[in-house]
Amino acid sequence: MSTPPRPVTAEDCRAADRADPLRPLRSRFALPEGVIYLDGNSLGALPRDAVARSAEVVTQEWGHDLIGSWNKNAWFDLPVRIGAKIGRLIGGDGGECVATDTTSVNIFKALAAALRIQDEDAPTRRVIVSERDNFPTDLYIAEGLIELLDQGYRLRLIDSPDELDDALGEDVAVVLLTHVNYRTGRLWDMADASARIHRSGALAIWDLCHSVGAIPLHVAADGADFVVGCTYKYLNGGPGSPAFVWIAERHLARAVSPLTGWWAHREPFRMSDSFAAADGGRRFLVGTQPVLSLATMEVGVDLHLEVDPDALRRKSLALTDLFIALVESRLAHHPLELVTPRDPENRGSHVSYRHPEGYAVMRALIANGVIGDYREPEVLRFGLAPLYNGFTDVWDAVETLRRVLDDELWRAPEFQLRDTVT
Ligand SMILES: *Cc1c(COP(=O)(O)O)cnc(C)c1O
């Protein structure tokens, strides 16, 4: 297949948008006029159909059908039904996926379940391997669980993928990795890493927060034991929408969630005085589900199920390639250091740059209509969501960045103060 030439002028970008087979999907999202939204990796844009769906759940299902909705509108099955759809999106053949709780809580459950399986099979394995620059919650949850278990577990952190083999060994129980790094956008080869982890006798938990909805996934074929991920980033599920947890088929019978709430019970409405876990994925539920968030989130998941993941990936890489090329050709005179891998094979769907005044630069960019975000230290992050971002967006964003830097717009005092959420 021939790759179209990379656009180099504003007109080329407009032509690339016209030729883009995914372009029509943009109209399925409500995006404000005059804004270039490059933060879909933090909070995905609003699918237009989600407006009607959330109104329907509130007005009809809650307002009119009231408590009957648990049965009549199948609220009870939402986490399993939507989880199954996400399971399809991530290539979770044979395993089970439920949509529930937050990624943080799901990491806790998956990690505890994996440690327990290993404790039965190989009780001398007491190390959890992860990455020092993993998303903080992943590390915090692991630390907290280690302390709670109080069984001599410890965390071993690696500083780059090259250190994985050295970190593996007879003492490692579980490896907890994030598929696409939230700051740098670096992508792990899941199949290769999982195979190495398994050869060493450990289990692999993958966090898909920055890859689901942007990268084709085959978690079962690629050897994941458990995966977790969120739905409010590239899946466009809405602010704080429930996350998911997937358990590989080979662990379904044995995987035990440490949070044995009544929704994990085999028969929750028998109101039994003792716990008996449900089969499969359901046992990873805890308590009453956030129905409004789940129902709204399903719209984003359905939208993704319509799209060919390989086409999405091709466009995502074309967008990030263009961004990198334009910064290189038009902004070379500024101290912007690319921290995202240049090799497309190793890159997710966002591009990050270090700049000594990163925070103020991002504030100035946002004030000028280009919404990206900032991550410590000094990192400007631009998420290119292939469902709704286009080539002209990239051109215009880079030109605005050029103006912010050339004219030193970031020096204005109002851009120096930190907001609570960056
Ligand atoms: C966004 C993100 C999270 C978020 O966790 P929440 O519990 O939803 O706040 C966790 N891990 C990674 C790698 C992320 O990128």
JSON list of N, CA, C and O in Angstrom, two decimals, residues 154-202:
[
{"chain": "A", "resi": 154, "resn": "ARG", "atom": "N", "xyz": [7.38, -6.32, 47.26]},
{"chain": "A", "resi": 154, "resn": "ARG", "atom": "CA", "xyz": [7.99, -5.03, 47.02]},
{"chain": "A", "resi": 154, "resn": "ARG", "atom": "C", "xyz": [7.95, -4.67, 45.54]},
{"chain": "A", "resi": 154, "resn": "ARG", "atom": "O", "xyz": [7.74, -5.53, 44.68]},
{"chain": "A", "resi": 155, "resn": "LEU", "atom": "N", "xyz": [8.15, -3.39, 45.28]},
{"chain": "A", "resi": 155, "resn": "LEU", "atom": "CA", "xyz": [8.04, -2.85, 43.93]},
{"chain": "A", "resi": 155, "resn": "LEU", "atom": "C", "xyz": [9.45, -2.71, 43.36]},
{"chain": "A", "resi": 155, "resn": "LEU", "atom": "O", "xyz": [10.35, -2.22, 44.05]},
{"chain": "A", "resi": 156, "resn": "ARG", "atom": "N", "xyz": [9.64, -3.16, 42.13]},
{"chain": "A", "resi": 156, "resn": "ARG", "atom": "CA", "xyz": [10.92, -2.95, 41.44]},
{"chain": "A", "resi": 156, "resn": "ARG", "atom": "C", "xyz": [10.63, -2.12, 40.19]},
{"chain": "A", "resi": 156, "resn": "ARG", "atom": "O", "xyz": [9.86, -2.56, 39.33]},
{"chain": "A", "resi": 157, "resn": "LEU", "atom": "N", "xyz": [11.22, -0.92, 40.12]},
{"chain": "A", "resi": 157, "resn": "LEU", "atom": "CA", "xyz": [10.88, 0.00, 39.03]},
{"chain": "A", "resi": 157, "resn": "LEU", "atom": "C", "xyz": [11.99, 0.05, 37.99]},
{"chain": "A", "resi": 157, "resn": "LEU", "atom": "O", "xyz": [13.17, 0.18, 38.33]},
{"chain": "A", "resi": 158, "resn": "ILE", "atom": "N", "xyz": [11.59, -0.03, 36.73]},
{"chain": "A", "resi": 158, "resn": "ILE", "atom": "CA", "xyz": [12.58, 0.07, 35.66]},
{"chain": "A", "resi": 158, "resn": "ILE", "atom": "C", "xyz": [12.48, 1.46, 35.03]},
{"chain": "A", "resi": 158, "resn": "ILE", "atom": "O", "xyz": [11.44, 2.13, 35.11]},
{"chain": "A", "resi": 159, "resn": "ASP", "atom": "N", "xyz": [13.59, 1.89, 34.43]},
{"chain": "A", "resi": 159, "resn": "ASP", "atom": "CA", "xyz": [13.63, 3.22, 33.84]},
{"chain": "A", "resi": 159, "resn": "ASP", "atom": "C", "xyz": [13.50, 3.25, 32.33]},
{"chain": "A", "resi": 159, "resn": "ASP", "atom": "O", "xyz": [13.38, 4.31, 31.74]},
{"chain": "A", "resi": 160, "resn": "SER", "atom": "N", "xyz": [13.55, 2.07, 31.71]},
{"chain": "A", "resi": 160, "resn": "SER", "atom": "CA", "xyz": [13.29, 2.03, 30.27]},
{"chain": "A", "resi": 160, "resn": "SER", "atom": "C", "xyz": [12.95, 0.59, 29.90]},
{"chain": "A", "resi": 160, "resn": "SER", "atom": "O", "xyz": [13.29, -0.35, 30.64]},
{"chain": "A", "resi": 161, "resn": "PRO", "atom": "N", "xyz": [12.30, 0.41, 28.74]},
{"chain": "A", "resi": 161, "resn": "PRO", "atom": "CA", "xyz": [11.91, -0.94, 28.33]},
{"chain": "A", "resi": 161, "resn": "PRO", "atom": "C", "xyz": [13.12, -1.88, 28.23]},
{"chain": "A", "resi": 161, "resn": "PRO", "atom": "O", "xyz": [12.99, -3.09, 28.45]},
{"chain": "A", "resi": 162, "resn": "ASP", "atom": "N", "xyz": [14.30, -1.33, 27.95]},
{"chain": "A", "resi": 162, "resn": "ASP", "atom": "CA", "xyz": [15.50, -2.18, 27.84]},
{"chain": "A", "resi": 162, "resn": "ASP", "atom": "C", "xyz": [15.84, -2.87, 29.15]},
{"chain": "A", "resi": 162, "resn": "ASP", "atom": "O", "xyz": [16.59, -3.84, 29.17]},
{"chain": "A", "resi": 163, "resn": "GLU", "atom": "N", "xyz": [15.34, -2.33, 30.26]},
{"chain": "A", "resi": 163, "resn": "GLU", "atom": "CA", "xyz": [15.67, -2.91, 31.56]},
{"chain": "A", "resi": 163, "resn": "GLU", "atom": "C", "xyz": [14.73, -4.03, 31.98]},
{"chain": "A", "resi": 163, "resn": "GLU", "atom": "O", "xyz": [14.91, -4.62, 33.04]},
{"chain": "A", "resi": 164, "resn": "LEU", "atom": "N", "xyz": [13.72, -4.30, 31.14]},
{"chain": "A", "resi": 164, "resn": "LEU", "atom": "CA", "xyz": [12.72, -5.29, 31.57]},
{"chain": "A", "resi": 164, "resn": "LEU", "atom": "C", "xyz": [13.35, -6.65, 31.84]},
{"chain": "A", "resi": 164, "resn": "LEU", "atom": "O", "xyz": [13.12, -7.25, 32.89]},
{"chain": "A", "resi": 165, "resn": "ASP", "atom": "N", "xyz": [14.15, -7.15, 30.91]},
{"chain": "A", "resi": 165, "resn": "ASP", "atom": "CA", "xyz": [14.69, -8.50, 31.08]},
{"chain": "A", "resi": 165, "resn": "ASP", "atom": "C", "xyz": [15.51, -8.64, 32.36]},
{"chain": "A", "resi": 165, "resn": "ASP", "atom": "O", "xyz": [15.41, -9.65, 33.06]},
{"chain": "A", "resi": 166, "resn": "ASP", "atom": "N", "xyz": [16.29, -7.60, 32.66]},
{"chain": "A", "resi": 166, "resn": "ASP", "atom": "CA", "xyz": [17.11, -7.66, 33.87]},
{"chain": "A", "resi": 166, "resn": "ASP", "atom": "C", "xyz": [16.25, -7.64, 35.13]},
{"chain": "A", "resi": 166, "resn": "ASP", "atom": "O", "xyz": [16.64, -8.18, 36.17]},
{"chain": "A", "resi": 167, "resn": "ALA", "atom": "N", "xyz": [15.08, -6.99, 35.03]},
{"chain": "A", "resi": 167, "resn": "ALA", "atom": "CA", "xyz": [14.23, -6.88, 36.21]},
{"chain": "A", "resi": 167, "resn": "ALA", "atom": "C", "xyz": [13.45, -8.17, 36.47]},
{"chain": "A", "resi": 167, "resn": "ALA", "atom": "O", "xyz": [12.95, -8.41, 37.56]},
{"chain": "A", "resi": 168, "resn": "LEU", "atom": "N", "xyz": [13.31, -9.00, 35.42]},
{"chain": "A", "resi": 168, "resn": "LEU", "atom": "CA", "xyz": [12.55, -10.24, 35.56]},
{"chain": "A", "resi": 168, "resn": "LEU", "atom": "C", "xyz": [13.42, -11.30, 36.22]},
{"chain": "A", "resi": 168, "resn": "LEU", "atom": "O", "xyz": [14.63, -11.29, 36.10]},
{"chain": "A", "resi": 169, "resn": "GLY", "atom": "N", "xyz": [12.78, -12.22, 36.91]},
{"chain": "A", "resi": 169, "resn": "GLY", "atom": "CA", "xyz": [13.56, -13.27, 37.55]},
{"chain": "A", "resi": 169, "resn": "GLY", "atom": "C", "xyz": [12.66, -14.13, 38.39]},
{"chain": "A", "resi": 169, "resn": "GLY", "atom": "O", "xyz": [11.43, -13.95, 38.38]},
{"chain": "A", "resi": 170, "resn": "GLU", "atom": "N", "xyz": [13.25, -15.02, 39.13]},
{"chain": "A", "resi": 170, "resn": "GLU", "atom": "CA", "xyz": [12.46, -16.00, 39.88]},
{"chain": "A", "resi": 170, "resn": "GLU", "atom": "C", "xyz": [11.68, -15.39, 41.04]},
{"chain": "A", "resi": 170, "resn": "GLU", "atom": "O", "xyz": [10.84, -16.07, 41.63]},
{"chain": "A", "resi": 171, "resn": "ASP", "atom": "N", "xyz": [11.99, -14.13, 41.36]},
{"chain": "A", "resi": 171, "resn": "ASP", "atom": "CA", "xyz": [11.27, -13.50, 42.46]},
{"chain": "A", "resi": 171, "resn": "ASP", "atom": "C", "xyz": [10.10, -12.63, 41.99]},
{"chain": "A", "resi": 171, "resn": "ASP", "atom": "O", "xyz": [9.38, -12.06, 42.80]},
{"chain": "A", "resi": 172, "resn": "VAL", "atom": "N", "xyz": [9.90, -12.52, 40.67]},
{"chain": "A", "resi": 172, "resn": "VAL", "atom": "CA", "xyz": [8.87, -11.59, 40.17]},
{"chain": "A", "resi": 172, "resn": "VAL", "atom": "C", "xyz": [7.52, -12.30, 40.01]},
{"chain": "A", "resi": 172, "resn": "VAL", "atom": "O", "xyz": [7.42, -13.31, 39.31]},
{"chain": "A", "resi": 173, "resn": "ALA", "atom": "N", "xyz": [6.50, -11.73, 40.64]},
{"chain": "A", "resi": 173, "resn": "ALA", "atom": "CA", "xyz": [5.15, -12.30, 40.56]},
{"chain": "A", "resi": 173, "resn": "ALA", "atom": "C", "xyz": [4.37, -11.68, 39.41]},
{"chain": "A", "resi": 173, "resn": "ALA", "atom": "O", "xyz": [3.76, -12.38, 38.60]},
{"chain": "A", "resi": 174, "resn": "VAL", "atom": "N", "xyz": [4.38, -10.36, 39.34]},
{"chain": "A", "resi": 174, "resn": "VAL", "atom": "CA", "xyz": [3.52, -9.65, 38.40]},
{"chain": "A", "resi": 174, "resn": "VAL", "atom": "C", "xyz": [4.27, -8.46, 37.82]},
{"chain": "A", "resi": 174, "resn": "VAL", "atom": "O", "xyz": [5.05, -7.80, 38.52]},
{"chain": "A", "resi": 175, "resn": "VAL", "atom": "N", "xyz": [4.01, -8.19, 36.53]},
{"chain": "A", "resi": 175, "resn": "VAL", "atom": "CA", "xyz": [4.55, -6.99, 35.89]},
{"chain": "A", "resi": 175, "resn": "VAL", "atom": "C", "xyz": [3.36, -6.11, 35.49]},
{"chain": "A", "resi": 175, "resn": "VAL", "atom": "O", "xyz": [2.43, -6.58, 34.83]},
{"chain": "A", "resi": 176, "resn": "LEU", "atom": "N", "xyz": [3.39, -4.89, 35.93]},
{"chain": "A", "resi": 176, "resn": "LEU", "atom": "CA", "xyz": [2.29, -3.95, 35.69]},
{"chain": "A", "resi": 176, "resn": "LEU", "atom": "C", "xyz": [2.82, -2.84, 34.78]},
{"chain": "A", "resi": 176, "resn": "LEU", "atom": "O", "xyz": [3.62, -2.00, 35.22]},
{"chain": "A", "resi": 177, "resn": "LEU", "atom": "N", "xyz": [2.38, -2.87, 33.52]},
{"chain": "A", "resi": 177, "resn": "LEU", "atom": "CA", "xyz": [2.90, -1.89, 32.56]},
{"chain": "A", "resi": 177, "resn": "LEU", "atom": "C", "xyz": [1.77, -1.12, 31.90]},
{"chain": "A", "resi": 177, "resn": "LEU", "atom": "O", "xyz": [0.66, -1.63, 31.74]},
{"chain": "A", "resi": 178, "resn": "THR", "atom": "N", "xyz": [2.08, 0.11, 31.50]},
{"chain": "A", "resi": 178, "resn": "THR", "atom": "CA", "xyz": [1.11, 0.91, 30.76]},
{"chain": "A", "resi": 178, "resn": "THR", "atom": "C", "xyz": [1.52, 0.89, 29.29]},
{"chain": "A", "resi": 178, "resn": "THR", "atom": "O", "xyz": [2.67, 1.18, 28.95]},
{"chain": "A", "resi": 179, "resn": "HIS", "atom": "N", "xyz": [0.57, 0.52, 28.45]},
{"chain": "A", "resi": 179, "resn": "HIS", "atom": "CA", "xyz": [0.84, 0.26, 27.04]},
{"chain": "A", "resi": 179, "resn": "HIS", "atom": "C", "xyz": [1.43, 1.49, 26.34]},
{"chain": "A", "resi": 179, "resn": "HIS", "atom": "O", "xyz": [2.44, 1.40, 25.66]},
{"chain": "A", "resi": 180, "resn": "VAL", "atom": "N", "xyz": [0.79, 2.64, 26.53]},
{"chain": "A", "resi": 180, "resn": "VAL", "atom": "CA", "xyz": [1.33, 3.89, 25.99]},
{"chain": "A", "resi": 180, "resn": "VAL", "atom": "C", "xyz": [1.60, 4.83, 27.17]},
{"chain": "A", "resi": 180, "resn": "VAL", "atom": "O", "xyz": [0.70, 5.11, 27.95]},
{"chain": "A", "resi": 181, "resn": "ASN", "atom": "N", "xyz": [2.82, 5.28, 27.28]},
{"chain": "A", "resi": 181, "resn": "ASN", "atom": "CA", "xyz": [3.19, 6.15, 28.40]},
{"chain": "A", "resi": 181, "resn": "ASN", "atom": "C", "xyz": [2.44, 7.49, 28.32]},
{"chain": "A", "resi": 181, "resn": "ASN", "atom": "O", "xyz": [2.42, 8.13, 27.27]},
{"chain": "A", "resi": 182, "resn": "TYR", "atom": "N", "xyz": [1.87, 7.89, 29.44]},
{"chain": "A", "resi": 182, "resn": "TYR", "atom": "CA", "xyz": [1.01, 9.09, 29.43]},
{"chain": "A", "resi": 182, "resn": "TYR", "atom": "C", "xyz": [1.79, 10.35, 29.11]},
{"chain": "A", "resi": 182, "resn": "TYR", "atom": "O", "xyz": [1.25, 11.31, 28.57]},
{"chain": "A", "resi": 183, "resn": "ARG", "atom": "N", "xyz": [3.06, 10.37, 29.44]},
{"chain": "A", "resi": 183, "resn": "ARG", "atom": "CA", "xyz": [3.81, 11.61, 29.23]},
{"chain": "A", "resi": 183, "resn": "ARG", "atom": "C", "xyz": [4.52, 11.60, 27.87]},
{"chain": "A", "resi": 183, "resn": "ARG", "atom": "O", "xyz": [4.34, 12.49, 27.06]},
{"chain": "A", "resi": 184, "resn": "THR", "atom": "N", "xyz": [5.27, 10.55, 27.61]},
{"chain": "A", "resi": 184, "resn": "THR", "atom": "CA", "xyz": [6.08, 10.53, 26.39]},
{"chain": "A", "resi": 184, "resn": "THR", "atom": "C", "xyz": [5.35, 9.98, 25.17]},
{"chain": "A", "resi": 184, "resn": "THR", "atom": "O", "xyz": [5.78, 10.21, 24.04]},
{"chain": "A", "resi": 185, "resn": "GLY", "atom": "N", "xyz": [4.29, 9.20, 25.38]},
{"chain": "A", "resi": 185, "resn": "GLY", "atom": "CA", "xyz": [3.61, 8.58, 24.25]},
{"chain": "A", "resi": 185, "resn": "GLY", "atom": "C", "xyz": [4.32, 7.33, 23.75]},
{"chain": "A", "resi": 185, "resn": "GLY", "atom": "O", "xyz": [3.95, 6.78, 22.71]},
{"chain": "A", "resi": 186, "resn": "ARG", "atom": "N", "xyz": [5.31, 6.85, 24.47]},
{"chain": "A", "resi": 186, "resn": "ARG", "atom": "CA", "xyz": [6.03, 5.65, 24.04]},
{"chain": "A", "resi": 186, "resn": "ARG", "atom": "C", "xyz": [5.15, 4.41, 24.18]},
{"chain": "A", "resi": 186, "resn": "ARG", "atom": "O", "xyz": [4.45, 4.24, 25.18]},
{"chain": "A", "resi": 187, "resn": "LEU", "atom": "N", "xyz": [5.20, 3.56, 23.15]},
{"chain": "A", "resi": 187, "resn": "LEU", "atom": "CA", "xyz": [4.33, 2.39, 23.08]},
{"chain": "A", "resi": 187, "resn": "LEU", "atom": "C", "xyz": [5.14, 1.11, 23.29]},
{"chain": "A", "resi": 187, "resn": "LEU", "atom": "O", "xyz": [6.16, 0.91, 22.63]},
{"chain": "A", "resi": 188, "resn": "TRP", "atom": "N", "xyz": [4.65, 0.26, 24.19]},
{"chain": "A", "resi": 188, "resn": "TRP", "atom": "CA", "xyz": [5.27, -1.06, 24.36]},
{"chain": "A", "resi": 188, "resn": "TRP", "atom": "C", "xyz": [4.80, -2.01, 23.27]},
{"chain": "A", "resi": 188, "resn": "TRP", "atom": "O", "xyz": [3.65, -1.91, 22.81]},
{"chain": "A", "resi": 189, "resn": "ASP", "atom": "N", "xyz": [5.61, -2.97, 22.92]},
{"chain": "A", "resi": 189, "resn": "ASP", "atom": "CA", "xyz": [5.18, -4.09, 22.08]},
{"chain": "A", "resi": 189, "resn": "ASP", "atom": "C", "xyz": [4.58, -5.12, 23.04]},
{"chain": "A", "resi": 189, "resn": "ASP", "atom": "O", "xyz": [5.31, -5.84, 23.73]},
{"chain": "A", "resi": 190, "resn": "MET", "atom": "N", "xyz": [3.25, -5.14, 23.10]},
{"chain": "A", "resi": 190, "resn": "MET", "atom": "CA", "xyz": [2.59, -5.95, 24.12]},
{"chain": "A", "resi": 190, "resn": "MET", "atom": "C", "xyz": [2.88, -7.44, 23.95]},
{"chain": "A", "resi": 190, "resn": "MET", "atom": "O", "xyz": [3.11, -8.16, 24.93]},
{"chain": "A", "resi": 191, "resn": "ALA", "atom": "N", "xyz": [2.85, -7.92, 22.71]},
{"chain": "A", "resi": 191, "resn": "ALA", "atom": "CA", "xyz": [3.05, -9.36, 22.48]},
{"chain": "A", "resi": 191, "resn": "ALA", "atom": "C", "xyz": [4.45, -9.78, 22.92]},
{"chain": "A", "resi": 191, "resn": "ALA", "atom": "O", "xyz": [4.63, -10.78, 23.62]},
{"chain": "A", "resi": 192, "resn": "ASP", "atom": "N", "xyz": [5.44, -8.98, 22.52]},
{"chain": "A", "resi": 192, "resn": "ASP", "atom": "CA", "xyz": [6.83, -9.31, 22.83]},
{"chain": "A", "resi": 192, "resn": "ASP", "atom": "C", "xyz": [7.08, -9.23, 24.34]},
{"chain": "A", "resi": 192, "resn": "ASP", "atom": "O", "xyz": [7.67, -10.14, 24.93]},
{"chain": "A", "resi": 193, "resn": "ALA", "atom": "N", "xyz": [6.62, -8.16, 24.96]},
{"chain": "A", "resi": 193, "resn": "ALA", "atom": "CA", "xyz": [6.87, -8.00, 26.40]},
{"chain": "A", "resi": 193, "resn": "ALA", "atom": "C", "xyz": [6.12, -9.07, 27.20]},
{"chain": "A", "resi": 193, "resn": "ALA", "atom": "O", "xyz": [6.68, -9.66, 28.13]},
{"chain": "A", "resi": 194, "resn": "SER", "atom": "N", "xyz": [4.87, -9.36, 26.82]},
{"chain": "A", "resi": 194, "resn": "SER", "atom": "CA", "xyz": [4.11, -10.38, 27.56]},
{"chain": "A", "resi": 194, "resn": "SER", "atom": "C", "xyz": [4.81, -11.74, 27.45]},
{"chain": "A", "resi": 194, "resn": "SER", "atom": "O", "xyz": [4.86, -12.49, 28.43]},
{"chain": "A", "resi": 195, "resn": "ALA", "atom": "N", "xyz": [5.34, -12.03, 26.27]},
{"chain": "A", "resi": 195, "resn": "ALA", "atom": "CA", "xyz": [6.01, -13.33, 26.08]},
{"chain": "A", "resi": 195, "resn": "ALA", "atom": "C", "xyz": [7.24, -13.42, 26.99]},
{"chain": "A", "resi": 195, "resn": "ALA", "atom": "O", "xyz": [7.49, -14.45, 27.62]},
{"chain": "A", "resi": 196, "resn": "ARG", "atom": "N", "xyz": [7.98, -12.32, 27.08]},
{"chain": "A", "resi": 196, "resn": "ARG", "atom": "CA", "xyz": [9.18, -12.34, 27.94]},
{"chain": "A", "resi": 196, "resn": "ARG", "atom": "C", "xyz": [8.78, -12.46, 29.41]},
{"chain": "A", "resi": 196, "resn": "ARG", "atom": "O", "xyz": [9.41, -13.16, 30.19]},
{"chain": "A", "resi": 197, "resn": "ILE", "atom": "N", "xyz": [7.71, -11.77, 29.77]},
{"chain": "A", "resi": 197, "resn": "ILE", "atom": "CA", "xyz": [7.22, -11.82, 31.16]},
{"chain": "A", "resi": 197, "resn": "ILE", "atom": "C", "xyz": [6.80, -13.25, 31.51]},
{"chain": "A", "resi": 197, "resn": "ILE", "atom": "O", "xyz": [7.15, -13.79, 32.56]},
{"chain": "A", "resi": 198, "resn": "HIS", "atom": "N", "xyz": [6.07, -13.88, 30.59]},
{"chain": "A", "resi": 198, "resn": "HIS", "atom": "CA", "xyz": [5.61, -15.26, 30.84]},
{"chain": "A", "resi": 198, "resn": "HIS", "atom": "C", "xyz": [6.77, -16.24, 30.91]},
{"chain": "A", "resi": 198, "resn": "HIS", "atom": "O", "xyz": [6.77, -17.14, 31.75]},
{"chain": "A", "resi": 199, "resn": "ARG", "atom": "N", "xyz": [7.76, -16.05, 30.03]},
{"chain": "A", "resi": 199, "resn": "ARG", "atom": "CA", "xyz": [8.92, -16.96, 30.07]},
{"chain": "A", "resi": 199, "resn": "ARG", "atom": "C", "xyz": [9.60, -16.93, 31.43]},
{"chain": "A", "resi": 199, "resn": "ARG", "atom": "O", "xyz": [10.14, -17.91, 31.90]},
{"chain": "A", "resi": 200, "resn": "SER", "atom": "N", "xyz": [9.53, -15.76, 32.08]},
{"chain": "A", "resi": 200, "resn": "SER", "atom": "CA", "xyz": [10.18, -15.64, 33.39]},
{"chain": "A", "resi": 200, "resn": "SER", "atom": "C", "xyz": [9.28, -16.16, 34.51]},
{"chain": "A", "resi": 200, "resn": "SER", "atom": "O", "xyz": [9.67, -16.18, 35.67]},
{"chain": "A", "resi": 201, "resn": "GLY", "atom": "N", "xyz": [8.04, -16.53, 34.17]},
{"chain": "A", "resi": 201, "resn": "GLY", "atom": "CA", "xyz": [7.13, -17.07, 35.17]},
{"chain": "A", "resi": 201, "resn": "GLY", "atom": "C", "xyz": [6.23, -16.04, 35.83]},
{"chain": "A", "resi": 201, "resn": "GLY", "atom": "O", "xyz": [5.53, -16.35, 36.79]},
{"chain": "A", "resi": 202, "resn": "ALA", "atom": "N", "xyz": [6.26, -14.81, 35.33]},
{"chain": "A", "resi": 202, "resn": "ALA", "atom": "CA", "xyz": [5.42, -13.76, 35.93]},
{"chain": "A", "resi": 202, "resn": "ALA", "atom": "C", "xyz": [4.13, -13.57, 35.12]},
{"chain": "A", "resi": 202, "resn": "ALA", "atom": "O", "xyz": [4.00, -14.10, 34.01]}
]
